[in-house]
Short mmCIF file of C-alpha atoms in Angstrom, two decimals:
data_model
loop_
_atom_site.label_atom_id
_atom_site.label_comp_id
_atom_site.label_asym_id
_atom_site.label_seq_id
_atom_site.Cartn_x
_atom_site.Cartn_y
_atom_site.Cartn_z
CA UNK A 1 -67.60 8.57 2.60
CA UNK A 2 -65.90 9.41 5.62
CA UNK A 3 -64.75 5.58 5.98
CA UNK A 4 -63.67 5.28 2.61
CA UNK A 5 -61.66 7.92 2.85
CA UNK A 6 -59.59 6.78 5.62
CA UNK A 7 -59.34 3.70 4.68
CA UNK A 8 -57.74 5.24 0.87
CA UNK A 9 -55.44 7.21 3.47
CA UNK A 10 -54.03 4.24 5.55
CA UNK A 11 -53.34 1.79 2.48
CA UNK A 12 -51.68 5.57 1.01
CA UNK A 13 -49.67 5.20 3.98
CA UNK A 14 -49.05 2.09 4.49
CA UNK A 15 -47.69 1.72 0.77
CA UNK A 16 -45.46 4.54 1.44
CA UNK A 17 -44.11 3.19 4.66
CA UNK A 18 -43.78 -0.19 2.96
CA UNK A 19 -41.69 1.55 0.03
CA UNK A 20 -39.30 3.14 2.39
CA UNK A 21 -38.75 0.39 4.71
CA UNK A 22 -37.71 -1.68 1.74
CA UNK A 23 -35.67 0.87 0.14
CA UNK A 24 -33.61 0.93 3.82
CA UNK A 25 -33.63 -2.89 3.57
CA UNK A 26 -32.03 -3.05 0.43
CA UNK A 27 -29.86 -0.18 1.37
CA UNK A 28 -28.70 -2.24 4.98
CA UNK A 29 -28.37 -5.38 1.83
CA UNK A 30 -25.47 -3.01 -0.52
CA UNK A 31 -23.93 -2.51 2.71
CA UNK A 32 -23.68 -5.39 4.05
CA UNK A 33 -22.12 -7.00 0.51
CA UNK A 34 -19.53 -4.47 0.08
CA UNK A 35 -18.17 -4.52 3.63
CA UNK A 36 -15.58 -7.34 2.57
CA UNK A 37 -15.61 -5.66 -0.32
CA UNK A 38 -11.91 -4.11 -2.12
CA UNK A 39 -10.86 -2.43 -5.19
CA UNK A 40 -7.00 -2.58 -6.03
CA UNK A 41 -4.94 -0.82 -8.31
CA UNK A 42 -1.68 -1.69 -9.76
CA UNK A 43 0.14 0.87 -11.49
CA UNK A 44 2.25 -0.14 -14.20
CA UNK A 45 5.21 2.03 -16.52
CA UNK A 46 5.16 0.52 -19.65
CA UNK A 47 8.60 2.05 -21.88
CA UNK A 48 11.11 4.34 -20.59
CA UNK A 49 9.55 4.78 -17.20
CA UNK A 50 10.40 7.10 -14.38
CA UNK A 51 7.77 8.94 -13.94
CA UNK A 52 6.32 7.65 -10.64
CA UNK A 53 8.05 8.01 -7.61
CA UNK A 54 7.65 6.34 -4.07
CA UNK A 55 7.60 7.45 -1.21
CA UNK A 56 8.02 6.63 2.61
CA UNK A 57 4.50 5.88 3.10
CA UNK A 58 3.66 2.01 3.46
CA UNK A 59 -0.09 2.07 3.50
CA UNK A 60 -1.40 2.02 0.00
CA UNK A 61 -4.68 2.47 1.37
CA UNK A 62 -6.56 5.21 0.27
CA UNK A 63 -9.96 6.48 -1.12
CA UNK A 64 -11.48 6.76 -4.47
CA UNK A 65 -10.76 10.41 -4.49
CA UNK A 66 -7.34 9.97 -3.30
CA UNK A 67 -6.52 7.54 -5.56
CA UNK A 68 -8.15 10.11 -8.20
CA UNK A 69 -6.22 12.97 -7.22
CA UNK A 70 -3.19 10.93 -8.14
CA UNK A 71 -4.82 10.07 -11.51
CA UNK A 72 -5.19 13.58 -12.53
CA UNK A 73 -1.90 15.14 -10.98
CA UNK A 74 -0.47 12.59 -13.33
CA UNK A 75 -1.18 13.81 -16.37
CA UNK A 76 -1.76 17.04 -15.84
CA UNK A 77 -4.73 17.47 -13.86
CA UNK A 78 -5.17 21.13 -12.00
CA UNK A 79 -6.31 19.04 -8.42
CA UNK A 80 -3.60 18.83 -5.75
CA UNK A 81 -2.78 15.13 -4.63
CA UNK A 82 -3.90 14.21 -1.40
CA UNK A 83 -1.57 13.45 1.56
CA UNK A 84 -0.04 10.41 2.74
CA UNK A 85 0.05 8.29 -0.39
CA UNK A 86 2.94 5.85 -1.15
CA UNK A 87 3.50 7.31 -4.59
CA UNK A 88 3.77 10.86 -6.14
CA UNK A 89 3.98 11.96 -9.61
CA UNK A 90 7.84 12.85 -10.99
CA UNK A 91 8.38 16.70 -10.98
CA UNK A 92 10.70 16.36 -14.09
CA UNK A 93 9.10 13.44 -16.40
CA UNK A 94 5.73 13.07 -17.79
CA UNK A 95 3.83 10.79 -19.20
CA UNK A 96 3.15 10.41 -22.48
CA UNK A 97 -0.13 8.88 -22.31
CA UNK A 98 -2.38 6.98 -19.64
CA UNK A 99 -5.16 4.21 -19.38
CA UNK A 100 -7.24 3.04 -16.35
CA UNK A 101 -7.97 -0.58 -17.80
CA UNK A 102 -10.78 -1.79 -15.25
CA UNK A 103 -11.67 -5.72 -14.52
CA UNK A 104 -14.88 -6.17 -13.19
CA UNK A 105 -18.00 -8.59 -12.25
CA UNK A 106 -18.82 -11.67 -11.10
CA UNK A 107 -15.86 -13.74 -12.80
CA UNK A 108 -12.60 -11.96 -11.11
CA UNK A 109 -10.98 -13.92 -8.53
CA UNK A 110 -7.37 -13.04 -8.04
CA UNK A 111 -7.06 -16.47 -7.02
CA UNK A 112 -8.04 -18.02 -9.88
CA UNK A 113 -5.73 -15.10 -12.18
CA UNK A 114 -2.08 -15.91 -11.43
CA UNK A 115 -0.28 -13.10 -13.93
CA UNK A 116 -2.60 -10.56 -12.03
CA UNK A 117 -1.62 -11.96 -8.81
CA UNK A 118 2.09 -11.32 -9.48
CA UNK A 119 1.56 -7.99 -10.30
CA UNK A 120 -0.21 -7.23 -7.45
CA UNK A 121 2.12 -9.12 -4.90
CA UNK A 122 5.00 -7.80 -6.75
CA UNK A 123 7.23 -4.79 -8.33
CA UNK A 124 8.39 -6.27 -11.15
CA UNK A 125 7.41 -5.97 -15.22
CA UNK A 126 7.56 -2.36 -14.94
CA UNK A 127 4.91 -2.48 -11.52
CA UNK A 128 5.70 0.96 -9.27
CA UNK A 129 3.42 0.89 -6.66
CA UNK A 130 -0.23 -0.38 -5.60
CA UNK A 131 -3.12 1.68 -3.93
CA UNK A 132 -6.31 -0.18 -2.54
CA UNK A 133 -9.67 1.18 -1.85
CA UNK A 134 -12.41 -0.43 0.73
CA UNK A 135 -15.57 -1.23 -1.45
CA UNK A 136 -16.12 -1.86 -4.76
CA UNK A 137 -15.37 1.19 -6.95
CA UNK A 138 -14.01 0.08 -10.45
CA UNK A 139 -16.79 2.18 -12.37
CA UNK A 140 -15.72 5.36 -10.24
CA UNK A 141 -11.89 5.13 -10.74
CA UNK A 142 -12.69 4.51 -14.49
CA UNK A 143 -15.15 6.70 -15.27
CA UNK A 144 -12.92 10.00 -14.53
CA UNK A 145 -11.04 8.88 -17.08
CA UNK A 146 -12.14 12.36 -20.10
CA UNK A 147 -13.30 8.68 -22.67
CA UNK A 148 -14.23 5.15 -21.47
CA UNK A 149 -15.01 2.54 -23.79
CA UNK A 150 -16.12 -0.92 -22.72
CA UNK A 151 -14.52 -4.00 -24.44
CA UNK A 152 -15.12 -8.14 -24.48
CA UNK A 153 -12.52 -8.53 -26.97
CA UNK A 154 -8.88 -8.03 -27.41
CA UNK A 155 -7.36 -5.80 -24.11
CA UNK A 156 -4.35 -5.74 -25.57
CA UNK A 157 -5.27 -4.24 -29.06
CA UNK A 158 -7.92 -2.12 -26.96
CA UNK A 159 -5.40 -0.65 -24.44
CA UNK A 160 -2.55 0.22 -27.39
CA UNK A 161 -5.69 2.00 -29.27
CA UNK A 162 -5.98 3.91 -25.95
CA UNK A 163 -2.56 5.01 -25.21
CA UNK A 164 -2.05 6.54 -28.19
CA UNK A 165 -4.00 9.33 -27.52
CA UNK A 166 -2.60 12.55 -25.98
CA UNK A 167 -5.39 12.68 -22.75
CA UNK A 168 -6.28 9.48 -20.04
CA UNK A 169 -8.72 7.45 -21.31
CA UNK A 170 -10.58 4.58 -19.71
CA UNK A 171 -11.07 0.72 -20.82
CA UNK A 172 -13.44 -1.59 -19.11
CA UNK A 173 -14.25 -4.93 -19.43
CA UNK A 174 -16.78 -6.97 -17.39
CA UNK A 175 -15.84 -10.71 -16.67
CA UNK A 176 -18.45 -13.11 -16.29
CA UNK A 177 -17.26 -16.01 -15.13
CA UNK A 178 -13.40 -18.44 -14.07
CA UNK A 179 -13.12 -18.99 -17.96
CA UNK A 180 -13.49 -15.04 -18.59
CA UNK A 181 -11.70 -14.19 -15.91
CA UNK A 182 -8.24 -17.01 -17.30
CA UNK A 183 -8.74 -15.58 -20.61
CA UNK A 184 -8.51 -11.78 -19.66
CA UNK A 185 -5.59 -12.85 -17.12
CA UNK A 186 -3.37 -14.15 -20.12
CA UNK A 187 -3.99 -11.15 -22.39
CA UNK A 188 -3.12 -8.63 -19.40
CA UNK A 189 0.38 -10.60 -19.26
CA UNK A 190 0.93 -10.71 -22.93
CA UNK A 191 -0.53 -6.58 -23.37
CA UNK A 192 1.98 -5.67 -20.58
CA UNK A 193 4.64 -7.54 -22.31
CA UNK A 194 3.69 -6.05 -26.00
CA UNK A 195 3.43 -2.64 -24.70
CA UNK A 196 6.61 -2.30 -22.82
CA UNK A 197 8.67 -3.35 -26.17
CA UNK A 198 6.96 -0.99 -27.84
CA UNK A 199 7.04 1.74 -25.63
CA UNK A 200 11.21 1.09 -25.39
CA UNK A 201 11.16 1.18 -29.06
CA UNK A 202 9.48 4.55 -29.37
CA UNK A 203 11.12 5.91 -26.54
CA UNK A 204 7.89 7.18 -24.87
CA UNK A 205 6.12 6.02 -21.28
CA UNK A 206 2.93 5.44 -21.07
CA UNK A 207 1.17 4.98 -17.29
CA UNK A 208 -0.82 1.61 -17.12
CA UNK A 209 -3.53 1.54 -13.98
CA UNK A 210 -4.88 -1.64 -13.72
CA UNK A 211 -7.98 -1.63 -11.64
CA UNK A 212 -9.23 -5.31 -10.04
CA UNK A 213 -12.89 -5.28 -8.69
CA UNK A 214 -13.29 -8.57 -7.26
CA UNK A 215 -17.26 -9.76 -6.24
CA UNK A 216 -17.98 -9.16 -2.63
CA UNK A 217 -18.68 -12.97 -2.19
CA UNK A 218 -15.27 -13.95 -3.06
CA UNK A 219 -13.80 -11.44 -0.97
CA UNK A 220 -15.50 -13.04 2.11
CA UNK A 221 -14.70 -15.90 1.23
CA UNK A 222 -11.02 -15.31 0.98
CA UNK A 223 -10.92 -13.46 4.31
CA UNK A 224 -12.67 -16.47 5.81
CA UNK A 225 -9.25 -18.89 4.20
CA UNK A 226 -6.80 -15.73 5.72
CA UNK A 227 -8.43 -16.38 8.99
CA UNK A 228 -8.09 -20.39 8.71
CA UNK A 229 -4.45 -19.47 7.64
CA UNK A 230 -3.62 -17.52 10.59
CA UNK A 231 -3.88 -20.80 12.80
CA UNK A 232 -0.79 -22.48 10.57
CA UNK A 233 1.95 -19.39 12.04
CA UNK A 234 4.02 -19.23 14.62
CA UNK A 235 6.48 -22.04 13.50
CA UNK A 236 9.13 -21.76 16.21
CA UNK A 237 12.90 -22.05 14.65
CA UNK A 238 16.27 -23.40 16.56
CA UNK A 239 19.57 -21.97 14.87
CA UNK A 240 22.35 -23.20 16.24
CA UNK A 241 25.49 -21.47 14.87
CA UNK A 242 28.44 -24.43 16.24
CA UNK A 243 26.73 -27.23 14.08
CA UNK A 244 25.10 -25.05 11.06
CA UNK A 245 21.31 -26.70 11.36
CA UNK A 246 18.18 -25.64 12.59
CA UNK A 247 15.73 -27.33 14.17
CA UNK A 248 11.60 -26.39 13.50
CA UNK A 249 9.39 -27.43 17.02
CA UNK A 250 12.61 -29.22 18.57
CA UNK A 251 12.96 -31.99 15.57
CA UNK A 252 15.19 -32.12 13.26
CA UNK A 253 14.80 -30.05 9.93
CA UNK A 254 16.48 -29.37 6.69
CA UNK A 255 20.35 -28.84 6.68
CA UNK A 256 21.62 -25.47 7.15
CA UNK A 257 22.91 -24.62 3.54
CA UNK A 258 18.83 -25.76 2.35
CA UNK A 259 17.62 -22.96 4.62
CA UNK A 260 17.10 -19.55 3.27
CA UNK A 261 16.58 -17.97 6.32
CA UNK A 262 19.21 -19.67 8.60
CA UNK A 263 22.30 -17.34 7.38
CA UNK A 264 20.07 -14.25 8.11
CA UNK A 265 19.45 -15.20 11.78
CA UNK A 266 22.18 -17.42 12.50
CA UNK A 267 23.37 -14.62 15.05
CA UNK A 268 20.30 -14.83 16.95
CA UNK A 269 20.59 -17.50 19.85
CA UNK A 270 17.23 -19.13 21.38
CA UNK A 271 14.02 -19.48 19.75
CA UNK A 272 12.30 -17.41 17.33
CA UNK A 273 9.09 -17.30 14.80
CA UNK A 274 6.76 -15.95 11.84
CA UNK A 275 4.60 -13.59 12.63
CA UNK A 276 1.05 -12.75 10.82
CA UNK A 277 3.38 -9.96 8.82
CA UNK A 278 6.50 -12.47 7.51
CA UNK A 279 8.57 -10.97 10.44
CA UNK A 280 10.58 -12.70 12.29
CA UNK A 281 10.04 -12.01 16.41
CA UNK A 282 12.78 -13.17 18.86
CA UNK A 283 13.46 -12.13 22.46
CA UNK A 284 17.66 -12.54 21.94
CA UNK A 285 19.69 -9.88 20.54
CA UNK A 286 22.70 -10.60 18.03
CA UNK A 287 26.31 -10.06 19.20
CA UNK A 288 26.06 -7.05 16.74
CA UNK A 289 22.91 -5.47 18.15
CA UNK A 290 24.43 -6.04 21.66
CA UNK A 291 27.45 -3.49 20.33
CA UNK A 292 25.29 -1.22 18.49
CA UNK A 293 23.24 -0.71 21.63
CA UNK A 294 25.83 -0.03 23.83
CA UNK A 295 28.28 2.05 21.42
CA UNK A 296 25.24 4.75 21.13
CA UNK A 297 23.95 4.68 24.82
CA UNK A 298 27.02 5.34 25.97
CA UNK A 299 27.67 8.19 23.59
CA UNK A 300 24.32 9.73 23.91
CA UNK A 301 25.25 9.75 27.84
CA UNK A 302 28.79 11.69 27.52
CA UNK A 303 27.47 13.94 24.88
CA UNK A 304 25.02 14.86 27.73
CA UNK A 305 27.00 14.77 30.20
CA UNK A 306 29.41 16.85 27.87
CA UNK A 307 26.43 19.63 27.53
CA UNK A 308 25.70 19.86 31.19
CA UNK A 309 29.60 20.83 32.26
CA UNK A 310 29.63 23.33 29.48
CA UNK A 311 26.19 24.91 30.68
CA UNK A 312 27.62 24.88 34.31
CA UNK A 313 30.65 26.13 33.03
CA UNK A 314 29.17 29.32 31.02
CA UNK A 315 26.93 29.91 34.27
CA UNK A 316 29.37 30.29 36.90
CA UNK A 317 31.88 32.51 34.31
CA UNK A 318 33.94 35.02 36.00
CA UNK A 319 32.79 38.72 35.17
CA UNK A 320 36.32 40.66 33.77
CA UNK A 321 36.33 44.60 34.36
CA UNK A 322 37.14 44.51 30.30
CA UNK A 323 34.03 41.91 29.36
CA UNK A 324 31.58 42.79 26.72
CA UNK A 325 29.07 40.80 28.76
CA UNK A 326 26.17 42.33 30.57
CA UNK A 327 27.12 45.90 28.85
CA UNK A 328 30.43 46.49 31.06
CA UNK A 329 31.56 48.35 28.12
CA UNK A 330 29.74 50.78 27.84
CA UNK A 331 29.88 51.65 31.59
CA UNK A 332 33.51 51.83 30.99
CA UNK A 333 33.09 53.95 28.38
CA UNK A 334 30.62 56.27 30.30
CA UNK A 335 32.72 56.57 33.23
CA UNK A 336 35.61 58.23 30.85
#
């Protein structure tokens, strides 16, 4: 009996330590998909407009809870925004309505969706800022939304359903695969089109936040193409400003008129290049930066200089018998 019972109490234990160690294994698995892992936001005006503002922050990196903060500061939400974000709701305009429109699942590759691309690359088709969040949280952003309903129809007649209520609501749709994923990228171009004429018309704005999931696996692999990418910059320019051309690697390149970027630099002499960023690095200064260097150095030093001679001055001031410093009235005055 004795046996039997410890042999019940090690398979008991062994069974539990088996569940655990594979509920940490597929833990250390989630992980591990969702490091590569992003969730991006693009928020769009559709109508009038003007109720988002920007500003000077750069990073649109944030959380899920920043990014919901936002949400509900929007449209009237009683939770204070956090810090640091690159857009802020307008103090004087409101919204008249709002929709979190998620894409999600295996199908979304912002590669393969070229009107979603645009509006994440650009601000243009009524696109005021973007916000990004490390993992994959599309259900999260959407599901704070006060109704969600989940779609694999229409977006366009779905969202316009949506915004016509008074509170944020919430669309989702799950795309399954490249042909999902082309057919959902055309109706998100033609709802953003529909909506803003009709939003114009009515005179009202409504706030469009377009949420792209994208599967962990295509994230990797488009980090992995980045990285392959990064090998192709640092293209090394010639401008010469006496001839107007430029020259790429020391041969002989387009003309200068062809070159977009050869009036912008043509004061810089030497070399230059690309970096990783689309900035252009050069150790030579322009003629203009040259004078703009030296016209506020040498101001900055007789301004100081300027301050010290006054200081001196006031320091070494001759004390009057009729001075108000240092109370020599009122010895004066006591004296009498």
């Amino acid at each position: 009996l004795r046996t039997t019972s410890i042999a019940l109490l090690l398979i008991i234990l062994t069974q539990r330590y088996s569940f655990t160690m594979m509920k940490i294994f597929l833990s250390l698995l989630a992980l591990v998909g969702s490091v590569n892992a992003s969730t991006k936001i693009v928020l769009v005006e559709l109508g009038v407009g003007g109720t988002v503002r920007r500003t000077s922050s750069r990073s649109s990196l944030s959380t899920v809870e920043g990014v919901n903060s936002f949400i509900q500061t929007m449209h009237g939400g009683r939770k204070l925004q956090h810090a640091g974000m690159p857009v802020v709701p307008d103090l004087f305009h409101k919204a008249d309505g709002g929709v979190i429109l998620g894409l999600s699942g295996q199908g979304v590759d912002i590669a393969e969706m070229p009107s979603v691309a645009a509006l994440l690359e650009e601000e243009k088709d009524g696109v005021v800022g973007h916000l990004e969040t490390n993992g994959q949280h599309c259900h999260s952003l959407v599901s704070r939304a006060n109704s969600v309903s989940e779609i694999s129809g229409d977006i366009s007649q779905a969202v316009e359903k949506a915004a016509q209520k008074q509170y944020l609501t919430g669309v989702k749709m799950n795309v399954n695969d490249s042909d999902a994923a082309a057919v959902a990228d055309k109706q998100v171009d033609a709802m953003i089109r529909d909506m803003q004429k009709k939003a114009k018309d009515e005179g009202k704005t409504y706030v469009l936040y377009l949420v792209i999931e994208e599967d962990a696996s295509i994230s990797r692999r488009r980090l992995a193409e980045d990285e392959n990418n990064e090998n192709q910059e640092g293209k090394i320019y010639y401008f010469s400003k006496s001839t107007g051309q430029n020259n790429e690697n020391g041969g002989d390149n387009e003309a200068y008129e062809s070159n977009q970027y050869a009036e912008m630099f043509v004061g810089y002499y030497g070399y230059g290049y690309y970096n990783s960023y689309g900035e252009w690095v050069t150790p030579y200064k322009s003629m203009f930066q040259i004078q703009y260097f030296n016209v506020v150095l040498w101001t900055a030093i007789g301004l100081v200089l300027i301050l010290i001679w006054v200081i001196s001055m006031m320091m070494y001031m001759p004390l009057e018998p009729d001075t108000l410093l240092f109370g020599e009235s009122a010895k004066m005055i006591g004296e009498d």
